[in-house]
Coordinates of N, CA and C in Angstrom, one line a residue:
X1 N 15.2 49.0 33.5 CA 15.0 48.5 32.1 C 14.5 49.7 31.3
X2 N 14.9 50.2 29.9 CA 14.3 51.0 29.2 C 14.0 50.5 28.1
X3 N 13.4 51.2 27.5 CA 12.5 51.2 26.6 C 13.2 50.2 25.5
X4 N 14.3 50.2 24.9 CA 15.0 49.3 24.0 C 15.1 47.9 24.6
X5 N 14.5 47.5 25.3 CA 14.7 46.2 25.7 C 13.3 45.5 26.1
X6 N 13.1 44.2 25.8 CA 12.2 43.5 25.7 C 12.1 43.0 27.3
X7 N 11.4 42.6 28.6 CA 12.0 41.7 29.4 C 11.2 40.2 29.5
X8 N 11.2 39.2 29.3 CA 11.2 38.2 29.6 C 11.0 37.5 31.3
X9 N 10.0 37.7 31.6 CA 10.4 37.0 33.3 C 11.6 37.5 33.8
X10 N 13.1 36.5 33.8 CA 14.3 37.5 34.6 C 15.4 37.4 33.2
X11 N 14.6 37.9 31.7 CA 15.9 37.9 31.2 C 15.7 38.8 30.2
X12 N 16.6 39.4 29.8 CA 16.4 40.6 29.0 C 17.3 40.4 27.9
X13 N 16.5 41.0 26.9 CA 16.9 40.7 25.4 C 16.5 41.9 25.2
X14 N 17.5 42.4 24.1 CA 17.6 43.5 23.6 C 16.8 43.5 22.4
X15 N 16.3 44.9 22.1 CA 15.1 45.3 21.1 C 16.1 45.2 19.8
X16 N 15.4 44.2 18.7 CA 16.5 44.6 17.4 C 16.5 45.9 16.7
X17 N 15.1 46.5 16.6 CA 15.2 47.8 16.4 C 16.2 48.5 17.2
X18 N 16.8 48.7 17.7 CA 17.5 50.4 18.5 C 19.1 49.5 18.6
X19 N 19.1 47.8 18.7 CA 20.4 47.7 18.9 C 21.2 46.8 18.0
X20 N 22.4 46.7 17.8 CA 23.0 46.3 16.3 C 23.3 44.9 17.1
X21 N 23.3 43.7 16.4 CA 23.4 42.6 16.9 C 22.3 41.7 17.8
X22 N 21.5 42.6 18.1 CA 20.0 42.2 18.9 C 19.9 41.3 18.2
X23 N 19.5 40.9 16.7 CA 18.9 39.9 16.5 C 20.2 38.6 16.7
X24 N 21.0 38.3 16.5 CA 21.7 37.4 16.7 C 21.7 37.0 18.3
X25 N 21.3 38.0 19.4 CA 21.5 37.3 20.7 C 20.1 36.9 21.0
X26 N 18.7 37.4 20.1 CA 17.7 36.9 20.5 C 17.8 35.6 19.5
X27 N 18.3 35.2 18.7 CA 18.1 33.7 18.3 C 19.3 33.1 18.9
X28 N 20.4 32.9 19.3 CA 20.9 32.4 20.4 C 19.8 32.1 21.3
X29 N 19.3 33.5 21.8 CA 18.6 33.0 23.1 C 17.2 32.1 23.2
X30 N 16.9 32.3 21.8 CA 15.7 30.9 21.6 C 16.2 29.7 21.4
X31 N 17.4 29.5 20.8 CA 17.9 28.4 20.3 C 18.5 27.4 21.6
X32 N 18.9 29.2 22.4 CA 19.1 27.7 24.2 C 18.0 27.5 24.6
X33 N 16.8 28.1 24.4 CA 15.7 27.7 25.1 C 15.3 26.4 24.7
X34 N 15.1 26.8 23.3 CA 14.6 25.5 22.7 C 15.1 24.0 23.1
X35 N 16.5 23.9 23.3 CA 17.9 23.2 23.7 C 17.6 22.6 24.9
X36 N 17.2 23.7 25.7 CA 16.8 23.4 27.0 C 15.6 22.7 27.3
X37 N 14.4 23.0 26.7 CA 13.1 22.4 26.4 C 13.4 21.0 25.9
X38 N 14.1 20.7 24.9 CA 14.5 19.5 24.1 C 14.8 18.4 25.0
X39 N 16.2 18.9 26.1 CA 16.5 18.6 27.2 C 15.7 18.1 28.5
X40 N 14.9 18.8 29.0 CA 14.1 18.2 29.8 C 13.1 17.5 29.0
X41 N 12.7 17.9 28.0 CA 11.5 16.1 27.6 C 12.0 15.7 27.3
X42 N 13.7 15.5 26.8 CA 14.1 14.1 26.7 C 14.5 13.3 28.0
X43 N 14.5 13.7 28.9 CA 14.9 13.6 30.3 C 13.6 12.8 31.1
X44 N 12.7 13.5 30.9 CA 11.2 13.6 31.1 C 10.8 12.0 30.5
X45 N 10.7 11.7 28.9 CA 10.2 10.4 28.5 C 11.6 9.7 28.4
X46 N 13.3 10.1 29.1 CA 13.8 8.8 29.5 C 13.1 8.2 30.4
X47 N 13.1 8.9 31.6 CA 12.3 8.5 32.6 C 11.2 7.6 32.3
X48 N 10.2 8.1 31.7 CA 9.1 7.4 31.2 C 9.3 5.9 30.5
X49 N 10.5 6.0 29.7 CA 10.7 5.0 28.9 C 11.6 4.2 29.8
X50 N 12.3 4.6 30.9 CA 12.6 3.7 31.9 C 11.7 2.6 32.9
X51 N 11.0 3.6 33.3 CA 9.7 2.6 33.7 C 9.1 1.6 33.3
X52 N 9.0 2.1 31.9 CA 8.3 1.1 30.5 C 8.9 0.0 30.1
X53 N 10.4 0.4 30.2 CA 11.2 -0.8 29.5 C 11.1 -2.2 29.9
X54 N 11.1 -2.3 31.2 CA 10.8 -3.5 31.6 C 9.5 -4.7 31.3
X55 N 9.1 -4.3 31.4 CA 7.5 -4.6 30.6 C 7.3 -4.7 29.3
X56 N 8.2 -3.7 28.3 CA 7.9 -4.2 26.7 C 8.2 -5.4 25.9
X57 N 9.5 -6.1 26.8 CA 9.2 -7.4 25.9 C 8.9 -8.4 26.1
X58 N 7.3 -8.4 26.9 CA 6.2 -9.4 27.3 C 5.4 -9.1 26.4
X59 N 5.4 -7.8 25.9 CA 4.1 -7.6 25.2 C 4.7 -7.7 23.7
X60 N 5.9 -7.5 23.2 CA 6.3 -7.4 22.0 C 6.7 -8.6 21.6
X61 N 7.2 -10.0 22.7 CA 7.5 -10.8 22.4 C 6.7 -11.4 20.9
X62 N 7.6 -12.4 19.8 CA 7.1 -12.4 18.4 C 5.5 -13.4 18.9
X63 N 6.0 -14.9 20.0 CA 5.1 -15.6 20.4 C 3.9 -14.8 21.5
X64 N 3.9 -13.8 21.8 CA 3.0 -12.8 22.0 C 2.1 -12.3 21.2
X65 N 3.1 -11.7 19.7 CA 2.1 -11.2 18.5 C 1.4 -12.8 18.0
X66 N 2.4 -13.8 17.9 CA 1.5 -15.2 17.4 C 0.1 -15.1 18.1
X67 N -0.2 -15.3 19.2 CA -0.8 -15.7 20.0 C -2.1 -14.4 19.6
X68 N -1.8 -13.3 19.1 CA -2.6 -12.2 19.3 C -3.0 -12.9 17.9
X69 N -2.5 -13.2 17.0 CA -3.0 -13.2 15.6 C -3.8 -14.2 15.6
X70 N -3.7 -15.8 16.2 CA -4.8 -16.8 16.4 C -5.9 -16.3 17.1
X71 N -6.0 -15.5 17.9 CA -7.1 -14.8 18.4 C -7.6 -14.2 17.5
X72 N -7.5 -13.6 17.2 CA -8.3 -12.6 15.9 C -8.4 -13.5 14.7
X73 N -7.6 -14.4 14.2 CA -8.7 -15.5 13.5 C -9.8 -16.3 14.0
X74 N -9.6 -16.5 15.5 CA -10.5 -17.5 16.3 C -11.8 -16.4 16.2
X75 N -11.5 -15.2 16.5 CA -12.8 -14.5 16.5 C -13.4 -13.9 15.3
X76 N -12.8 -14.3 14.1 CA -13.9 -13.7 12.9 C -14.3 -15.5 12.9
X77 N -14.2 -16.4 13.5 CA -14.7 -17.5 13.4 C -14.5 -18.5 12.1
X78 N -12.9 -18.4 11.4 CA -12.5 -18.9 10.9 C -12.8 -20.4 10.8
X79 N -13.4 -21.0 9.7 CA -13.9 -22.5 9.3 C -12.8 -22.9 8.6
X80 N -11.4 -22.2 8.3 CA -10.7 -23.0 7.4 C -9.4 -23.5 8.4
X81 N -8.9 -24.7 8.4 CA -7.5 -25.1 9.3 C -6.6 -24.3 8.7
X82 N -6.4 -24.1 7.7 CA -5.2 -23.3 7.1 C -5.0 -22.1 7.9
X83 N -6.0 -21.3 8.3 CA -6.1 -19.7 8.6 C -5.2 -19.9 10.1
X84 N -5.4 -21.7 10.6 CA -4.9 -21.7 12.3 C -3.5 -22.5 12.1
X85 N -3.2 -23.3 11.3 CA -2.1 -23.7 11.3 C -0.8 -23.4 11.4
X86 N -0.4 -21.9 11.2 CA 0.4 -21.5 11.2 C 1.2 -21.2 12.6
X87 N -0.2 -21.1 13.3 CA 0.0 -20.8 14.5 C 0.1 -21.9 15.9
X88 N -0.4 -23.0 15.5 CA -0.4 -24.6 16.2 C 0.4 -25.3 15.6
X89 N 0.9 -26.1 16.5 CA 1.9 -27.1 16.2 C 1.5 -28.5 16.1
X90 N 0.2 -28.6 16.0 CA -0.2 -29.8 15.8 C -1.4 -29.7 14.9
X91 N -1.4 -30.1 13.5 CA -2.6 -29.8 12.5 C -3.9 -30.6 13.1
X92 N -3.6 -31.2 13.8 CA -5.3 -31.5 14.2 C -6.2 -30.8 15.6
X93 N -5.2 -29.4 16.0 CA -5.6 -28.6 16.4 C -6.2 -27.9 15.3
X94 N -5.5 -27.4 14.7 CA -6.2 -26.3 13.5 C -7.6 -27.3 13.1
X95 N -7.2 -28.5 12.8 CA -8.7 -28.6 12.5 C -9.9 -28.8 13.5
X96 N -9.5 -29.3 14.6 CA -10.4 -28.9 15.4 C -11.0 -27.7 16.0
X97 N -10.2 -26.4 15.7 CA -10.7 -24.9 16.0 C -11.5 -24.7 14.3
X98 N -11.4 -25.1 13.5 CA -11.7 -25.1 12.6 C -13.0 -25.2 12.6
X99 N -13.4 -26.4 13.3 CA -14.4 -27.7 13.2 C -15.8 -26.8 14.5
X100 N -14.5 -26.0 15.3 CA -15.9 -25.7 16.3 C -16.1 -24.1 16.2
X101 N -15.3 -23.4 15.0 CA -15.8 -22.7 14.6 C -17.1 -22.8 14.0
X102 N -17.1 -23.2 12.9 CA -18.8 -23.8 11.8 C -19.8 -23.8 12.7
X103 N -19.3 -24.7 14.3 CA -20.3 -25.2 15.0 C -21.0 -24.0 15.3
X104 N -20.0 -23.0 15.9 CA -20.4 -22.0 16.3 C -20.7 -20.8 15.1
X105 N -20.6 -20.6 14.4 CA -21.0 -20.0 13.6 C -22.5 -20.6 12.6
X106 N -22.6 -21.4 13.1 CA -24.2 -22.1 12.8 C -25.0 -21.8 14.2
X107 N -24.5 -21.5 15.4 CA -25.0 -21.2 16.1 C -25.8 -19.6 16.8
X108 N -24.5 -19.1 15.7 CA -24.7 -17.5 15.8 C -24.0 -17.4 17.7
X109 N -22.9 -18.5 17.6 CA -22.4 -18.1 18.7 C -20.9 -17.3 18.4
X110 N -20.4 -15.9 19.5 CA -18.8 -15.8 19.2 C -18.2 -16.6 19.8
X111 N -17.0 -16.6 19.6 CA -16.1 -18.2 19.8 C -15.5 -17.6 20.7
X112 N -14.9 -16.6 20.7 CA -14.5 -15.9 22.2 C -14.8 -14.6 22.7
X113 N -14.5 -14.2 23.8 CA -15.1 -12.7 24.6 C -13.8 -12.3 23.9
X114 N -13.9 -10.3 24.4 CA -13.1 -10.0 23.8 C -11.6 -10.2 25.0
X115 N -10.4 -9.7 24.4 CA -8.9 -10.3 25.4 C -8.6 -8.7 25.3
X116 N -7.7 -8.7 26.7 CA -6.8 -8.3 27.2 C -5.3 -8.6 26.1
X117 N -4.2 -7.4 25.5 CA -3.6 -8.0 24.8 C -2.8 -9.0 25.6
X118 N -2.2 -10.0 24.7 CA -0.9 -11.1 25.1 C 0.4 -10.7 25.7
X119 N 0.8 -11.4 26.6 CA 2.1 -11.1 27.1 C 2.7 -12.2 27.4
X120 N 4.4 -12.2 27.3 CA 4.7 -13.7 27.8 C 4.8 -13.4 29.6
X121 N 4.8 -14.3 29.8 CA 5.0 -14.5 31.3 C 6.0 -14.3 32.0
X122 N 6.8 -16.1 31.1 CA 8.1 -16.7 31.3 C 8.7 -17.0 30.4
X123 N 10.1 -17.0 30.1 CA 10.5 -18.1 29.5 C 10.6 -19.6 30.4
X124 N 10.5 -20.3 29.7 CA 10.4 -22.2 30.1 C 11.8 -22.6 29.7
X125 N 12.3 -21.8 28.1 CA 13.3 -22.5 27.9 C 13.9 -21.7 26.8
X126 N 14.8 -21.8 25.9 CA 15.5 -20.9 24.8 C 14.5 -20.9 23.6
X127 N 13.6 -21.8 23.5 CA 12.9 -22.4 22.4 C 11.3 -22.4 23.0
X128 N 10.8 -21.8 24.2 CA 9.9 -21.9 25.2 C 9.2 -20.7 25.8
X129 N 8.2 -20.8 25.4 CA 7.8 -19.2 26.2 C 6.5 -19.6 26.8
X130 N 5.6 -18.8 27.8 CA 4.2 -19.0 28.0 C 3.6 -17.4 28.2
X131 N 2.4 -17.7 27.2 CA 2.0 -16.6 26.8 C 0.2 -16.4 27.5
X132 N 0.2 -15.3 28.3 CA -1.0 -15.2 29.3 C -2.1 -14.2 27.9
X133 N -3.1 -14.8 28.4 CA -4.4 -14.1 27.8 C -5.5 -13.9 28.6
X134 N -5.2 -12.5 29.1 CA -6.5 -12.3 30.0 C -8.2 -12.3 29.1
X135 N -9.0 -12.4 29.5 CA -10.6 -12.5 28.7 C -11.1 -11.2 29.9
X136 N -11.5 -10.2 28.5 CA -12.9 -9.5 28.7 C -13.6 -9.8 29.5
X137 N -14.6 -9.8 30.7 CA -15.9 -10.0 31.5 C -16.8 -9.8 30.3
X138 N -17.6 -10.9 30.0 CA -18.8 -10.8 29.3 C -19.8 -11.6 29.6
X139 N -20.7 -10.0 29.5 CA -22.2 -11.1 30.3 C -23.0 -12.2 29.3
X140 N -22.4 -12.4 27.8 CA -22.7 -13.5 27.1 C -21.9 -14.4 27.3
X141 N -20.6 -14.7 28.0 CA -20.0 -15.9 28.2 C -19.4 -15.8 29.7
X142 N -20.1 -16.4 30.7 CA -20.5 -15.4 32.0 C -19.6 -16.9 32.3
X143 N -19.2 -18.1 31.8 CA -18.2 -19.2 32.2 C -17.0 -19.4 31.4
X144 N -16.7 -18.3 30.8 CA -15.7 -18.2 30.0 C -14.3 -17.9 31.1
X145 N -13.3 -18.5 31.1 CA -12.3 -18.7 32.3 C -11.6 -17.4 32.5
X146 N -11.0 -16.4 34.0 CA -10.3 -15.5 33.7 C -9.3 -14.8 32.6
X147 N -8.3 -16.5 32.5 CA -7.5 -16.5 31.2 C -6.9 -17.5 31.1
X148 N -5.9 -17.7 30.4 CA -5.6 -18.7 29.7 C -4.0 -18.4 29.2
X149 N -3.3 -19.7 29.5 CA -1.9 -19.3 29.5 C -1.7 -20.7 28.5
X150 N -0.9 -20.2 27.2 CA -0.8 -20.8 26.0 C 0.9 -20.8 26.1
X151 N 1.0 -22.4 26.0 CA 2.3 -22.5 25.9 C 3.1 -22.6 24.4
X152 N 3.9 -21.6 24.5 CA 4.5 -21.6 22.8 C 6.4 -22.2 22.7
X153 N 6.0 -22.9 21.2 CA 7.8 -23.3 21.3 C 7.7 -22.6 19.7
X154 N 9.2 -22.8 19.8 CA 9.7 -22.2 18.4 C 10.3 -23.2 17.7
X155 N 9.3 -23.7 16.6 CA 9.7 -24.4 15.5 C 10.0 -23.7 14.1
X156 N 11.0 -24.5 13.9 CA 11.6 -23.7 12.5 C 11.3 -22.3 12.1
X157 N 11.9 -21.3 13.3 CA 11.8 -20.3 13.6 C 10.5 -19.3 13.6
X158 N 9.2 -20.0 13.9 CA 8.1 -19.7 14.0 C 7.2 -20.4 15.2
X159 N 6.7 -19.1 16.3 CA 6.1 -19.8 17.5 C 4.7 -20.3 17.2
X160 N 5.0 -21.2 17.6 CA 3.6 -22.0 17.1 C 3.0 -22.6 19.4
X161 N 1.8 -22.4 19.2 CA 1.3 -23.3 20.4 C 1.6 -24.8 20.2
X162 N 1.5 -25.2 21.9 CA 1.8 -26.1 22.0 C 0.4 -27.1 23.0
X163 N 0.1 -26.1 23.5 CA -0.4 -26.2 24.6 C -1.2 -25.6 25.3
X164 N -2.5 -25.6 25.9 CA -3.3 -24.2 26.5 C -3.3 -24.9 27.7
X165 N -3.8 -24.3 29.1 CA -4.9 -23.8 30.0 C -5.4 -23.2 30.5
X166 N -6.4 -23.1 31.8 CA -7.4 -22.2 31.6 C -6.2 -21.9 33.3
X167 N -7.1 -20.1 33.6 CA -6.3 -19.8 34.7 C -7.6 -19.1 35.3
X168 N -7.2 -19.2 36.8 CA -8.3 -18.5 37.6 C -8.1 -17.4 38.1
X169 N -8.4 -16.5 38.7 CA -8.1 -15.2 38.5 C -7.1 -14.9 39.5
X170 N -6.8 -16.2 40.4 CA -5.7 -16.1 41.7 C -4.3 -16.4 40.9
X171 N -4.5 -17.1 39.8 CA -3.1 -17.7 39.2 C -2.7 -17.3 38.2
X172 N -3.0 -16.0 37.6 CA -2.9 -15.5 36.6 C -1.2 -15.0 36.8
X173 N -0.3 -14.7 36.4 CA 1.1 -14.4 36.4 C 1.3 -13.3 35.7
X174 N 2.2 -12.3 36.5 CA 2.5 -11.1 36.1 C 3.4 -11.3 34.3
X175 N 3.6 -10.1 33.6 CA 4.4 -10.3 32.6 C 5.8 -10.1 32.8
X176 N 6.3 -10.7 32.2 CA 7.6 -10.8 32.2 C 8.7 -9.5 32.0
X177 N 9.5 -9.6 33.1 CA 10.4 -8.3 33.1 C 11.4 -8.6 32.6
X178 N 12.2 -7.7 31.7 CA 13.8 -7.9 31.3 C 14.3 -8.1 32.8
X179 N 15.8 -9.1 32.1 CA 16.5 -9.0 33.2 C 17.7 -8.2 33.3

């Protein structure tokens, strides 16, 4: 190698000072590098995004995000049925989460620990899903159940609950994998 040449690990690029055309083969030769770099991380988070795929539409399911949004009303301790209605299928649910909100919010109690995000499980049916909520360990609600599997249907194209119960830490169900 002499002096007009740059070297690189095993590749040699010519110095643009001393040679005519140097700079055109050193931008070629960044532009495959870069190409090449582009290439392997796209390669790199397919992979990654292969792994992942299976598992995203438990967690992205829409009766997944429902289920996340009644939660986060249930815990600023919402006293109004309207704030839950949207989300239950039966208005005398909303008023009853309504009803033991106040209770608890006269109590200076929170109405729930914190969750684990929502995921569906299973589908039940085309109109059917069941949506798992794991609970936080909190040593203020030390009988608060592992989790809780909320059964959702889709009415007039909005998941609304139908149904809860409580799960123990043996029966809790993986999320749901594309098929």
């Amino acid at each position: 190698m002499d002096e007009s040449e740059t070297r690189t690990d095993d590749l040699v690029i010519p110095d643009e000072a001393t040679e005519p055309g140097a700079a055109a083969v050193r931008g070629r030769v960044l532009l495959y590098a870069a190409l090449a770099a582009v290439a392997v991380a796209a390669i790199g988070l397919g992979s990654w995004a292969v792994l992942q795929a299976p598992l995203w539409p438990a967690y992205s399911h829409p009766a997944a995000t429902a289920v996340g949004k009644v939660l986060h009303v249930r815990s600023r301790l919402s006293t109004d049925a309207a704030d839950y209605a949207p989300y239950v299928l039966d208005s005398a649910v909303a008023t009853a989460l309504a009803d033991d909100s106040a209770g608890k919010r006269a109590g200076d109690s929170s109405a729930i620990p914190d969750w684990k995000r929502p995921y569906v499980s299973m589908e039940t049916s085309a109109g059917a899903v069941d949506v798992i909520v794991v609970w936080k360990r909190s040593s203020v609600q030390t009988s608060w159940p592992e989790a809780n599997r909320f059964k959702m249907v889709l009415d007039g194209g909005t998941w609304k609950m139908s149904d809860a119960e409580t799960l123990d830490e043996l029966s809790v169900p993986e999320p749901m994998r594309r098929r």
